Every structure is written in C-alpha cells, then in structure tokens.
Short mmCIF file of C-alpha atoms and ligand atoms in Angstrom, two decimals:
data_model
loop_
_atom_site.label_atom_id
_atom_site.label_comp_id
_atom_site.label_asym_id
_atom_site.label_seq_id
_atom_site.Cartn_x
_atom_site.Cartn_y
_atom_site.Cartn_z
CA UNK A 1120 22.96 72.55 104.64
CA UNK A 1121 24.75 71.38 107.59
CA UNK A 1122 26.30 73.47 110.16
CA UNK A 1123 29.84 71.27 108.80
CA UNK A 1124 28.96 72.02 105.30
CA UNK A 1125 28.93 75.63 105.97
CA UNK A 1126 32.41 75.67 107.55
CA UNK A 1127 33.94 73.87 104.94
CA UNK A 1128 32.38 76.42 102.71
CA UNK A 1129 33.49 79.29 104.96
CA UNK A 1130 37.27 78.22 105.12
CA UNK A 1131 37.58 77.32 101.30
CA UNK A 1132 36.64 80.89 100.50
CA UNK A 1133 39.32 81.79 103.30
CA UNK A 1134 41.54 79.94 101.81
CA UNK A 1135 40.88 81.14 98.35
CA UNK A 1136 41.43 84.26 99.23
CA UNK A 1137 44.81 84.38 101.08
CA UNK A 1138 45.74 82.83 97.63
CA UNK A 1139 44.35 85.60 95.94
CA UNK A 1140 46.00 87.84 98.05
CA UNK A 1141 49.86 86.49 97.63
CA UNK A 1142 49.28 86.21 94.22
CA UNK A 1143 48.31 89.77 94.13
CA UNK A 1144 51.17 90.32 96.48
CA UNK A 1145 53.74 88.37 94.12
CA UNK A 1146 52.92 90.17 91.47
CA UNK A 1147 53.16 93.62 92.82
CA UNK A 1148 56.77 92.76 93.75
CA UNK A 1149 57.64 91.81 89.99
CA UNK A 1150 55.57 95.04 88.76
CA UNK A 1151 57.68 97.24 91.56
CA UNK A 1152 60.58 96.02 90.27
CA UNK A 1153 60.28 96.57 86.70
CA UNK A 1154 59.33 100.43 87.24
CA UNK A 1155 61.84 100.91 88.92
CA UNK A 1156 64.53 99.23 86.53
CA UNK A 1157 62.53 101.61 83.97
CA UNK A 1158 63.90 104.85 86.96
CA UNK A 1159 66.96 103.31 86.78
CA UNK A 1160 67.65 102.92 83.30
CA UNK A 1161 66.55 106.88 82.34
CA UNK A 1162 69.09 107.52 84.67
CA UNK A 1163 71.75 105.60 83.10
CA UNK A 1164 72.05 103.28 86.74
CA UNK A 1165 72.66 99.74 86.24
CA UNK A 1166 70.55 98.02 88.66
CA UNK A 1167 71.85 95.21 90.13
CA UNK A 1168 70.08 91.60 91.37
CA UNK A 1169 71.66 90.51 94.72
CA UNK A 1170 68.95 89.34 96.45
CA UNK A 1171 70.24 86.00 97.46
CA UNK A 1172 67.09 84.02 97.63
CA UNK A 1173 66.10 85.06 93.98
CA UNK A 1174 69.74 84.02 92.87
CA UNK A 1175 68.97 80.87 94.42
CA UNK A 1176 66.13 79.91 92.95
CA UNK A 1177 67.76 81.63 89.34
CA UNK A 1178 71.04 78.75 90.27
CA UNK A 1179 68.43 75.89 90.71
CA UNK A 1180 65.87 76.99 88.10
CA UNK A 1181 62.82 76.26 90.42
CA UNK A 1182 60.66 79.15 90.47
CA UNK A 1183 57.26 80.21 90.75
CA UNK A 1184 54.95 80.30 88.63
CA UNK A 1185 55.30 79.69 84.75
CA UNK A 1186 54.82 83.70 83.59
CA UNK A 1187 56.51 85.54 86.47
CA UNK A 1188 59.04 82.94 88.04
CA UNK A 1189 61.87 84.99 89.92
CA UNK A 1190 60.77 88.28 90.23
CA UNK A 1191 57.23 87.68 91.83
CA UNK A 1192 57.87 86.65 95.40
CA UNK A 1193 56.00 87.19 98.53
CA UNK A 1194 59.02 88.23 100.33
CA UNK A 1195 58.20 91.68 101.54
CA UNK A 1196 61.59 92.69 100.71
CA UNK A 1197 63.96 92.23 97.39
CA UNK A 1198 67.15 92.81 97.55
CA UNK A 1199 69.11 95.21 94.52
CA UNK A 1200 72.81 97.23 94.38
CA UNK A 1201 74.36 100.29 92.38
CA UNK A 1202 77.47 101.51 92.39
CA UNK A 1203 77.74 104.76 94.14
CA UNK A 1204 79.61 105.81 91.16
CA UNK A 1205 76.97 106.37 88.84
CA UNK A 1206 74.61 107.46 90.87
CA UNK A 1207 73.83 111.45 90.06
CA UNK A 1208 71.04 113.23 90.12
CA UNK A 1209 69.52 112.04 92.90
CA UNK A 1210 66.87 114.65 93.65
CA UNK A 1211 65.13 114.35 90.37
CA UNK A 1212 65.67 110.51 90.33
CA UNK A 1213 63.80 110.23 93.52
CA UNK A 1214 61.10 112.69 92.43
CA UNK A 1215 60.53 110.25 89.33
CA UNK A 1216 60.30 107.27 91.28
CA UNK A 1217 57.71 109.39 93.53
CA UNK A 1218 55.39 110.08 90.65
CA UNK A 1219 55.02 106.02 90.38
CA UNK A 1220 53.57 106.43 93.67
CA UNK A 1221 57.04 105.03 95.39
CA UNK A 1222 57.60 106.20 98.12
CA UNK A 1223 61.58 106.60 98.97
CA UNK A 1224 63.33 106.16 102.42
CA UNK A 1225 67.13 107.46 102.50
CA UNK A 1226 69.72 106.13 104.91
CA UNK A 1227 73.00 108.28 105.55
CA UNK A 1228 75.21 108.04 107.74
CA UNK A 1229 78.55 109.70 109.16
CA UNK A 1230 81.71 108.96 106.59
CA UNK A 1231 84.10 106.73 108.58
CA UNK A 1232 87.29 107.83 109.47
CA UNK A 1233 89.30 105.13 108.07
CA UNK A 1234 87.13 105.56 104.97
CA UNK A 1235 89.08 108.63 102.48
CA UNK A 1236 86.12 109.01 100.34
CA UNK A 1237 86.09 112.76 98.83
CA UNK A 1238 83.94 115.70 99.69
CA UNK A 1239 81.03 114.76 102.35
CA UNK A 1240 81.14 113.60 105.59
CA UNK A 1241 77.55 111.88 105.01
CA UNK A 1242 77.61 108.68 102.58
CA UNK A 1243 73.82 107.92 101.16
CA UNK A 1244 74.49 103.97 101.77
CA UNK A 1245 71.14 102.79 100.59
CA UNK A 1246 67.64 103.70 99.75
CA UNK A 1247 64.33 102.07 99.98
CA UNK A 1248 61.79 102.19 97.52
CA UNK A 1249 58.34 101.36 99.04
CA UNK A 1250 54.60 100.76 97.10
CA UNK A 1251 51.36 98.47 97.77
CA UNK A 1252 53.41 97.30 101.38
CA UNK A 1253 56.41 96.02 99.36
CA UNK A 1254 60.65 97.51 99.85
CA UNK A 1255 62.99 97.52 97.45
CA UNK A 1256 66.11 97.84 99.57
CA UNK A 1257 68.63 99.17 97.17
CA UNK A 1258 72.31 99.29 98.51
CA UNK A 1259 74.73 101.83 97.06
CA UNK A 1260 78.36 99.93 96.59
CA UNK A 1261 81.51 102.24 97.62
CA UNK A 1262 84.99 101.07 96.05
CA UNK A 1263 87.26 100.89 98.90
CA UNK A 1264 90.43 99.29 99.16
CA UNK A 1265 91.63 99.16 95.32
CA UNK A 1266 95.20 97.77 94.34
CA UNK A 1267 93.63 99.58 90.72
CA UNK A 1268 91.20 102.33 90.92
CA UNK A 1269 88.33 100.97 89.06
CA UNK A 1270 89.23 97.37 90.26
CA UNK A 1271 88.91 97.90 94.32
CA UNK A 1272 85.86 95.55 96.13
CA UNK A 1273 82.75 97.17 97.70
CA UNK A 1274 82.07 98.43 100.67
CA UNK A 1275 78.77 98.40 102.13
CA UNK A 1276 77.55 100.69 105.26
CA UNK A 1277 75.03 99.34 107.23
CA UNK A 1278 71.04 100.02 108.18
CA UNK A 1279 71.15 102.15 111.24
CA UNK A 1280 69.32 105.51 113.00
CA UNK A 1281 65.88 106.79 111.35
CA UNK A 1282 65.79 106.72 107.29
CA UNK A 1283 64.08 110.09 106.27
CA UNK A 1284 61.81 110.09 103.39
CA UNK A 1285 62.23 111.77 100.54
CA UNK A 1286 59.36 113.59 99.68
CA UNK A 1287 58.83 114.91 103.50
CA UNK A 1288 62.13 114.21 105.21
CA UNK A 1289 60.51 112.30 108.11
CA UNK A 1290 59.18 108.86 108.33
CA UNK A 1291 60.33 105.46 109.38
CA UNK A 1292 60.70 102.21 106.79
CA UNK A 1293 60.09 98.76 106.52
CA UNK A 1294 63.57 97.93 106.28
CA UNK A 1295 64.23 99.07 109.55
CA UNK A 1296 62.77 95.84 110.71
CA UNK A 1297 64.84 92.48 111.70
CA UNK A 1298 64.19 90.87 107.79
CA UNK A 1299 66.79 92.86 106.71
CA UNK A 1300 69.87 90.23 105.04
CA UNK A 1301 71.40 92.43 103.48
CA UNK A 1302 72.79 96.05 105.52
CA UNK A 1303 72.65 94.53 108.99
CA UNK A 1304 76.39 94.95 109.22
CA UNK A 1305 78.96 96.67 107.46
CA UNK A 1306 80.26 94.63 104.81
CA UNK A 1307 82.84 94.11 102.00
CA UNK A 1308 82.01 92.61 99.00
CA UNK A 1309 84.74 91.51 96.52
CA UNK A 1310 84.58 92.61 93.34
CA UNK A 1311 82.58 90.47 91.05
CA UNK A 1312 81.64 90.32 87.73
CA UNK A 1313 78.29 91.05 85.99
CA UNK A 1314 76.03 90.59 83.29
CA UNK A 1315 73.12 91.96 81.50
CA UNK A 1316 70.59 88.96 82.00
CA UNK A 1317 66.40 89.90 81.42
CA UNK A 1318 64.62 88.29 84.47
CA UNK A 1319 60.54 87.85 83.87
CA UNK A 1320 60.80 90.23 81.07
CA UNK A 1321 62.81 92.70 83.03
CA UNK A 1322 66.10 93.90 81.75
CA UNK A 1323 69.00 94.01 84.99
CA UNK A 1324 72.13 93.32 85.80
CA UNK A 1325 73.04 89.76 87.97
CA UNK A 1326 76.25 88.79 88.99
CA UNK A 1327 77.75 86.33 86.30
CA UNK A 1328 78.63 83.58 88.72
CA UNK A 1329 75.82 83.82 90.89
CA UNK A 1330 76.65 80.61 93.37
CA UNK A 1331 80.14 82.27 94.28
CA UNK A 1332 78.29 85.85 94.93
CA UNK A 1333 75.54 84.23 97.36
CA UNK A 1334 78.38 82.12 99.00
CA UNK A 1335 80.78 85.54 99.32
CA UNK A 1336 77.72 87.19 101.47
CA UNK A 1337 78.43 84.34 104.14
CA UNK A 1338 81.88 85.94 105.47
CA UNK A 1339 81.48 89.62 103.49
CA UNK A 1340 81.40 91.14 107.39
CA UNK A 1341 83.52 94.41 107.55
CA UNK A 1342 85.05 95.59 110.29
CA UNK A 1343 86.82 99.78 110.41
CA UNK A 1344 90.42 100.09 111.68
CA UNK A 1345 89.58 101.93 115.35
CA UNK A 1346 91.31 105.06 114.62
CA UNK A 1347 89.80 106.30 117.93
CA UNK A 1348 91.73 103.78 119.70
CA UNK A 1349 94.71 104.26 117.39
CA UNK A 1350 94.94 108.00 118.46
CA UNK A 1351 95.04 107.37 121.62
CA UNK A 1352 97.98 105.07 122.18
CA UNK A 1353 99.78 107.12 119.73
CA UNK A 1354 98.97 109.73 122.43
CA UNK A 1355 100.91 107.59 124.84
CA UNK A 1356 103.30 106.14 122.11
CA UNK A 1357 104.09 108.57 119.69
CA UNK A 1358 103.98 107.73 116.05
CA UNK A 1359 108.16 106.63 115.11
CA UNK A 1360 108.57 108.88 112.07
CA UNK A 1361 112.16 109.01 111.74
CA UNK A 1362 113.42 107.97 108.15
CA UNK A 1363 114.17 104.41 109.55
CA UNK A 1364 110.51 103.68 110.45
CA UNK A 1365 109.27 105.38 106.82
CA UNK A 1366 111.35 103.24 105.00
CA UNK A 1367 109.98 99.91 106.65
CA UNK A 1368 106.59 101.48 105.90
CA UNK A 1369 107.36 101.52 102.66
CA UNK A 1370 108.78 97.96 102.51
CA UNK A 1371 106.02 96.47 104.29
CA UNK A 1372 103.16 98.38 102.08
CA UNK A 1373 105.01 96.62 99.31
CA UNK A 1374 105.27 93.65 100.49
CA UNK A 1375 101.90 93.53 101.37
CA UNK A 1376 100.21 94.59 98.18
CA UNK A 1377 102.35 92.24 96.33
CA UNK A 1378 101.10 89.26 98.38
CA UNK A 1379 97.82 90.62 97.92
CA UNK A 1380 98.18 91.04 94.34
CA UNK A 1381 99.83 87.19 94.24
CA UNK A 1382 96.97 85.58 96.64
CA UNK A 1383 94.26 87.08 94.88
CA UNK A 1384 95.32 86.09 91.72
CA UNK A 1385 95.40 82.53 92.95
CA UNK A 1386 92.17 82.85 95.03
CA UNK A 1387 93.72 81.86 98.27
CA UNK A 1388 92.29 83.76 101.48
CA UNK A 1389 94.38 85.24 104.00
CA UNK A 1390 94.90 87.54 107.04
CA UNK A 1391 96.80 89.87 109.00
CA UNK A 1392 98.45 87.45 111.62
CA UNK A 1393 100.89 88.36 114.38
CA UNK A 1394 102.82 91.98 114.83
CA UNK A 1395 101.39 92.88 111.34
CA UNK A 1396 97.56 91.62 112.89
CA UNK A 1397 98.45 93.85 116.69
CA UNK A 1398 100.03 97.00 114.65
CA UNK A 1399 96.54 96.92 112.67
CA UNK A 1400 94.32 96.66 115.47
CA UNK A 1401 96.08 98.72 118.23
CA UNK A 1402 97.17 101.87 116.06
CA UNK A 1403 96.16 101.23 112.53
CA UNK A 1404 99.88 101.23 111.51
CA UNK A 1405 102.67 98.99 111.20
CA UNK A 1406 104.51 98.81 113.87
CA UNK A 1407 108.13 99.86 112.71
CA UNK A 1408 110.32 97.80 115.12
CA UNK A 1409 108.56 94.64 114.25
CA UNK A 1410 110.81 94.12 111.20
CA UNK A 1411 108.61 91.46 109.16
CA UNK A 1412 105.15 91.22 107.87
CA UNK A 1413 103.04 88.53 109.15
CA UNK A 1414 100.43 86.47 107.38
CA UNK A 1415 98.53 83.49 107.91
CA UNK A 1416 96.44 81.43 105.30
CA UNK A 1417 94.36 78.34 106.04
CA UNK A 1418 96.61 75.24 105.07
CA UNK A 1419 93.71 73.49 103.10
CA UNK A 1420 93.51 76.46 101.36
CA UNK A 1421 97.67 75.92 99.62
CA UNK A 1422 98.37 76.31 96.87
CA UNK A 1423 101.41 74.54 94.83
CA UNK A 1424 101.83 78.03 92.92
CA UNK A 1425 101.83 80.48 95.79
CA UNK A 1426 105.81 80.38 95.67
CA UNK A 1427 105.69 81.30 92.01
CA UNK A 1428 103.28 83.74 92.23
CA UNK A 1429 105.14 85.11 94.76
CA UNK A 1430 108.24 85.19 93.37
CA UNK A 1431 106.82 86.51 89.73
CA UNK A 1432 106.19 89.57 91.84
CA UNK A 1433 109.49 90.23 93.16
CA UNK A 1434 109.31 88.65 96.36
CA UNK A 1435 111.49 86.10 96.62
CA UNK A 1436 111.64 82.79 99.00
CA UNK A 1437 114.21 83.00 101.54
CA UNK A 1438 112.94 80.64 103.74
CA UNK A 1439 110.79 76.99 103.97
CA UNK A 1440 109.73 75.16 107.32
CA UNK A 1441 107.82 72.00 107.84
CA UNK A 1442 105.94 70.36 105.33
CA UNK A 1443 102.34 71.72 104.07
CA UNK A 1444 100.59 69.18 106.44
CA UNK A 1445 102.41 69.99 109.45
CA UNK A 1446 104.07 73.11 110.68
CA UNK A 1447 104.11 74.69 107.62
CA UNK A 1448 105.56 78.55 107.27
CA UNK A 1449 107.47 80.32 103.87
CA UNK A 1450 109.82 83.25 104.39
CA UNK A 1451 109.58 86.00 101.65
CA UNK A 1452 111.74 89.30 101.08
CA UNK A 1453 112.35 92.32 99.59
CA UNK A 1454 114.24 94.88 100.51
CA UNK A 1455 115.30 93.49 103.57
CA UNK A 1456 112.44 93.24 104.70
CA UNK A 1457 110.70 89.81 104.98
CA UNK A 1458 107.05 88.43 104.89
CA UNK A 1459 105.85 85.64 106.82
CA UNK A 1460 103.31 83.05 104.99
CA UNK A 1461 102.14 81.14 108.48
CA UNK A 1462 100.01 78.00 107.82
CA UNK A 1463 97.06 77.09 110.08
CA UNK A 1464 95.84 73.96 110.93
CA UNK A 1465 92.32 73.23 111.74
CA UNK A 1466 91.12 71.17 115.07
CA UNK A 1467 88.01 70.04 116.32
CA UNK A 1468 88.33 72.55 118.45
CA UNK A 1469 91.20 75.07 118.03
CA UNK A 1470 93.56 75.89 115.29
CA UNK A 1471 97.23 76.13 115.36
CA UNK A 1472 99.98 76.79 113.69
CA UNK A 1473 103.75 75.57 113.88
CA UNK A 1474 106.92 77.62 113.78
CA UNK A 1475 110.46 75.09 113.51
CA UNK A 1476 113.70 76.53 114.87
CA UNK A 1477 116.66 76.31 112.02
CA UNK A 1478 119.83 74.26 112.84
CA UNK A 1479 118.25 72.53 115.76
CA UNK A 1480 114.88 71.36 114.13
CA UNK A 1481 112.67 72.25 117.75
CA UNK A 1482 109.38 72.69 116.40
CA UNK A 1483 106.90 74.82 118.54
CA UNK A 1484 102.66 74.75 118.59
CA UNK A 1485 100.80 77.92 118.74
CA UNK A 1486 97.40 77.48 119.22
CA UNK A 1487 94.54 79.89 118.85
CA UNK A 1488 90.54 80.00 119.40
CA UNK A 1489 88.54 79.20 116.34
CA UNK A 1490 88.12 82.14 114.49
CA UNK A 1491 85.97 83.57 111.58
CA UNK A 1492 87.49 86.12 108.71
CA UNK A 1493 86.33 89.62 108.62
CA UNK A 1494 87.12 92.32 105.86
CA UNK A 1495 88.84 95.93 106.56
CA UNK A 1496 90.69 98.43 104.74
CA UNK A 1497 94.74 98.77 106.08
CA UNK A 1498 96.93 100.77 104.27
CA UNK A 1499 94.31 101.45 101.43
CA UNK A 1500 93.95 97.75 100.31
CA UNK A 1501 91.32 95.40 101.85
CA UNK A 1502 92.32 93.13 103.63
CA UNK A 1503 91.34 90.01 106.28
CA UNK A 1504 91.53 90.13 109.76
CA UNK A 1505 89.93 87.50 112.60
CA UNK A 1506 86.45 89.07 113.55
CA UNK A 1507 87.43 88.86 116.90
CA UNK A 1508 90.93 90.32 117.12
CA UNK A 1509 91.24 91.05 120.49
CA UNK A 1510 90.76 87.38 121.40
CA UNK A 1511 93.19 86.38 118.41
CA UNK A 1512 95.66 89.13 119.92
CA UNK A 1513 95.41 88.16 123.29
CA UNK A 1514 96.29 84.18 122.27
CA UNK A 1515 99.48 85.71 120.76
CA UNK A 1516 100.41 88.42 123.19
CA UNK A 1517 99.00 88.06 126.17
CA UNK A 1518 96.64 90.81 127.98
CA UNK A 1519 99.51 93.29 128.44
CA UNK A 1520 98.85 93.30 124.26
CA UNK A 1521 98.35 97.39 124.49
CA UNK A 1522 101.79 98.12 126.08
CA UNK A 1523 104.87 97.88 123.13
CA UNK A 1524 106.73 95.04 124.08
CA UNK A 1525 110.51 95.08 122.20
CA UNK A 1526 112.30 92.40 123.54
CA UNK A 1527 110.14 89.26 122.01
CA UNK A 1528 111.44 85.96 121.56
CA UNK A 1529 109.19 84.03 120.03
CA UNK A 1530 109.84 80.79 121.05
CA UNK A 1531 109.41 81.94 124.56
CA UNK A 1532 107.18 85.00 124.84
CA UNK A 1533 104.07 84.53 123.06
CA UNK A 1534 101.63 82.86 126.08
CA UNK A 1535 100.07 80.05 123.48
CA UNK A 1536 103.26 78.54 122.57
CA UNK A 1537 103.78 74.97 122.95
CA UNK A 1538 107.20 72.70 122.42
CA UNK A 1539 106.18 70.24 120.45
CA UNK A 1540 109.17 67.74 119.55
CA UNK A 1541 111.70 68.10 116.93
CA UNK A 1542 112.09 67.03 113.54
CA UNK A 1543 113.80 63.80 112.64
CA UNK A 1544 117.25 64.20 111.29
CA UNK A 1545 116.38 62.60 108.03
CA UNK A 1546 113.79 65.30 107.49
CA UNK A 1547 116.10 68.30 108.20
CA UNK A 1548 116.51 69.03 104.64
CA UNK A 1549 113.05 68.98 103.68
CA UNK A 1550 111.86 70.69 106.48
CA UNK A 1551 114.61 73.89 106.92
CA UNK A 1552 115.14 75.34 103.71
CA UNK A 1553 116.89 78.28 103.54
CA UNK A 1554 117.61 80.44 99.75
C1 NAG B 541 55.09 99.43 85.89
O1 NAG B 541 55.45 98.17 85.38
C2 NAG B 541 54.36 97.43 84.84
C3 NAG B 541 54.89 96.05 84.48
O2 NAG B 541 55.97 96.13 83.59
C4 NAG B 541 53.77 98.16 83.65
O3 NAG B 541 52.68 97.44 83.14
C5 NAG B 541 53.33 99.53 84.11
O4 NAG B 541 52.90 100.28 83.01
C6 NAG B 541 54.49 100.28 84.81
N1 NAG B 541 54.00 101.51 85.38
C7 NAG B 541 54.29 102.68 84.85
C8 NAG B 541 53.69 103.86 85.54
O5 NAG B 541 55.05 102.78 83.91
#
C-alpha cells in the first residue's frame, strides 16, 4: 500500500471517530436530560426548556437527527428554568440526582437590597447538574415586581463567585466558563406562558410562544435600584416625609401602576424618563417636589388605544401636544397629580423628543444618546429604565444631576434642549389640546 493510501486510511478512521464521539456526546445530553426531568417530576418541579438554541431549532423544525432531534446536541451546555416557588426539598432532591451519578454545583448569592424576598439573605439562583462532561444549567425564576402576586415577571440573579458542590461543598463548574447565555447578567424575564410539550420522548414544560421568549432574552438585562447610593444622598438630603410628600407618593405609585397596568395590557414598552427616571436612580424614590410622573415610550411603538386604556383606568387625558410623528407628548391625571406620556423619536444617530409650549405653539427638541432598555424593580413593580442612566440623566440635567435643583424651567434648564420653530397657526388646534 502506498505511503498516501495509508493516510487516507489513517484520517478516515480519525474522522470516523470524532463522529462517533459527538454522537456519543449528543446523546448523553438527551439521556442527561431525561433523568433529570424524571428528578424533577418525583419532586413535583416543572422543568422548564429555555435554552434558546433548542427553541430555535423547535420554531424552525430543523433538527438533528430523525430519533433524538432537539434534545441531543453537542452543546456542552443546555439551558432549563424552575420557579423558585416550587422548589422544596432540596437536600434530598440533590442527593437523588447524585445517585444518577450527577454531580450538582450550587450558586448563591447575597439577597439584594432592593429585592424584599422573605427569610434568607442567600437566594440559591441556579444549579448545575453535571455527568459524562455535559451541564445542565438550571436557573431558579424569583417573582419580583408583581402588580398581582402570582402574576409578577422573573427575576434572574446572575453566575458569579465559586459554585460549591453538593455532595462535598467545594469544587468549581463548567458553567463558570464564558459559554454561559444564560446567568451572565442579572435579568428580568416577563412573565410568559407555558405548556406541557414531550420533546424526543421527554415530557417538559416550553414556553407556549417560543419566538417571543427567545426574542425577550435580547433586552431581559436587569439592573438593582443603588440603594447604597440612595442612602447616601438621603444622608445629605433627608428623605421629605411630611404628609404633603406621602400623599404625592401615593398619587404617583398610582399613577404609575395604572400606566403599567394600561401599557402592558396593550404591549407597548416604556420607561422611567425625566424627574421620575433621576428620583429612581439618585435615591430610589420619587422625588416629592417634582409634581408629575414622567414617561417616555418609543413613538413607533403608539398605539391608537393607549388613551382609552388609559382612561378605562381612571386616568384621564388632560393634555395633547404635537402630532404622533412629531413632538408628540399626552398629559394624564389623577388626583392632581399628572403623568407625562413623552414620545421619542429615533435618528440615525440620536433620539429626541419634543415638548410644545401652550398658547404660543414654541416647540422645543430634546435630544438624547441612543439608548438600550433595561429592567428594575421601583416601587415594587418592574419597570424600564435606559441601561445607561447616568448618561440619559446627564443629557437631561446636566452633571450637577446629584445636587436637588427646585427652580427648573424646562424650556430653559435642561442642557439638551433645543428651540426648534413653532407650530403653524392652522395646526394650533390639533396640536394643543387641552381637556
Ligand atoms: C436515564 O434516561 C435514559 C433515557 O431515558 C434511561 O434509559 C435510563 O434508564 C435513565 N437512567 C436511570 C438511572 O433511570
């Protein structure tokens, strides 16, 4: 045989068995998987699919192979959920999933302080489930931020510090490593639905609309009030608690959740903009002399119902400016007290939105950075915020953002406003609306 034959020989069987070896490998991931829905479902623990590259290939229907299609992947990681809330018994449910010859990594952490979850000040926030050099990364889902107990969204903490294991409380993971996708930030999943669905054979639960799940875990990041921060300006600004400054609490709580309760109903995103956005990020509060509630919501994302909604709440419109392509802003109250619907507009390379002055039509231009949505928890709902505040703050306020500032005119005072012309006469009734 010739010295080329025997190469070609030499790298088929290579090559034959690196296939052997991921199939072996694929199907060890399917067999994990199923003993430990088998764990799960002694223990009465719904285990959930969220690993988003299975859930793609389930939403296109291209799999592997014809017997094993989802589950068996060569991913050294698959992704899974529970709800904190049924999760008991955790000793003896690890110390089942040991005598599978599992073994089981635990992450804790510290409870956050914005986070009022009862009893520890450790949350487990997930655990790993290891065998034959293959993780299960299973995340436990907290309910934060309900407007109904049993209806909140879930919080997620994040893969940090040394997971112990189990068995011999020591050890380090797999999913320590950089392939994590899931628990490499803090994040804030809204509530979604789910179904029973049998995947290769294997009973679970999947989210029912599994495209809108995947595409949620692109902007699920979660970001803590700083109550550090927060204590220490109210260390240097006490905390107004005189009647006066309750009572807007109160008002603006309601306001908010109503909005909330509206917006979500109708699916349209939105954030904490302006005093409402500074009150949140410099001292976790309202701040009481600010007198409104400030919101802003992406004007592609109007809706022709949000008034309704709105109203169907108890907030009713007191107030329409500019048109919903330009300059666009609704007034609601309650009590007084009044909520500010502010429309952005999206640039090429910055995003603005308009504010029109009643009786003499001025229209102004306040422009911001591009910025991407984050989740947090404020006033016990959850709730958006720009990821980076600060820079979001500083656009509005200027640098001099941590200092309380009560004489504000905000045609004048905020350093990214712009004039930008005035409203034709014959518009004036379309564009100043007051109720
Ligand atoms: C693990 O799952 C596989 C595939 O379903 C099954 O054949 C096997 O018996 C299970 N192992 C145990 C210990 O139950």
């Amino acid at each position: 045989m010739s010295r080329t034959a025997k190469l070609f020989i030499c790298c088929c069987l290579i090559f034959l068995f690196v296939q052997w070896f991921l199939h072996q490998r694929a199907e060890d991931t399917a067999i994990n998987i199923a003993n430990l829905s088998v764990v799960c479902h002694k223990y009465n623990l719904p285990l959930l699919l969220v690993d988003p590259r299975i859930l793609q290939q389930i939403i296109t229907g291209v799999g592997h192979q014809s017997k094993c299609k989802f589950l068996c992947h060569q991913q050294s990681i698959s992704y899974f959920a529970v709800e904190q809330k049924f999760f008991f018994n955790q000793e003896e449910f690890f110390s089942d999933l040991d005598k599978y010859g599992f073994s089981c990594f635990v992450f804790r952490q510290h409870t956050p302080q914005g986070f009022h979850f009862p009893g520890s000040s450790q949350l487990v926030t997930h655990f790993e489930v290891q065998r034959n050099g293959h993780s299960i990364l299973v995340s436990l889902l907290y309910e934060r931020g309900a407007l109904i107990p049993g209806r909140g969204d879930f919080w997620l903490g994040k893969l940090k510090g040394n997971p112990l294991q189990v068995s011999t409380m020591k050890g380090t993971s797999r999913c320590a490593s950089n392939e994590v996708i899931i628990g490499r930030e803090y994040s804030l999943w809204k509530r979604f639905k789910t179904s029973k669905v049998t995947i290769d054979a294997v009973p679970l639960r999947a989210p029912t609309f599994p495209e809108a799940f995947v595409n949620n875990l692109r902007d699920s990041k979660f970001i803590e009030c700083n109550t550090d921060a927060a204590n220490q300006y109210h260390e240097r600004h006490p905390k107004d608690e005189t009647s006066e400054a309750e009572e807007f609490r109160q008002s603006a709580r309601s306001l908010l959740r109503k909005a909330k309760s509206a917006l979500d109903d109708l699916g349209v995103p939105f954030w904490l903009s302006s005093g409402t956005c500074l009150g949140w990020f410099r001292q976790c509060d309202f701040i009481p002399y600010s007198k409104d509630v400030d919101i802003g919501i992406f004007a592609k994302d109007y809706h022709e119902s949000i008034t309704n909604y709105m109203q169907n709440n108890g907030l009713m419109l007191k107030y329409s400016f500019g048109k919903v392509e330009d300059s666009f802003e609704l007034s609601f109250v309650e009590n007084d007290v009044k909520l500010d619907i502010f429309f952005f507009y999206e640039e090429e390379d910055y995003v603005w939105n308009g504010g029109t002055q009643l009786k003499t039509g001025n229209k102004y231009k306040y422009i911001f950075k591009k910025f991407d949505l984050c989740w947090t928890e404020f006033e016990g709902l959850s709730l958006r915020v720009p990821c980076d505040t600060e820079t979001y703050i500083e656009a509005n306020y200027g640098k001099s953002w941590r200092e309380p500032v009560k004489q504000w005119n905000w045609k004048q005072s905020p350093p990214n406003v712009q004039e930008n012309g005035q409203w034709p006469k014959s518009e004036w009734a379309e564009v100043m609306q007051a109720f």
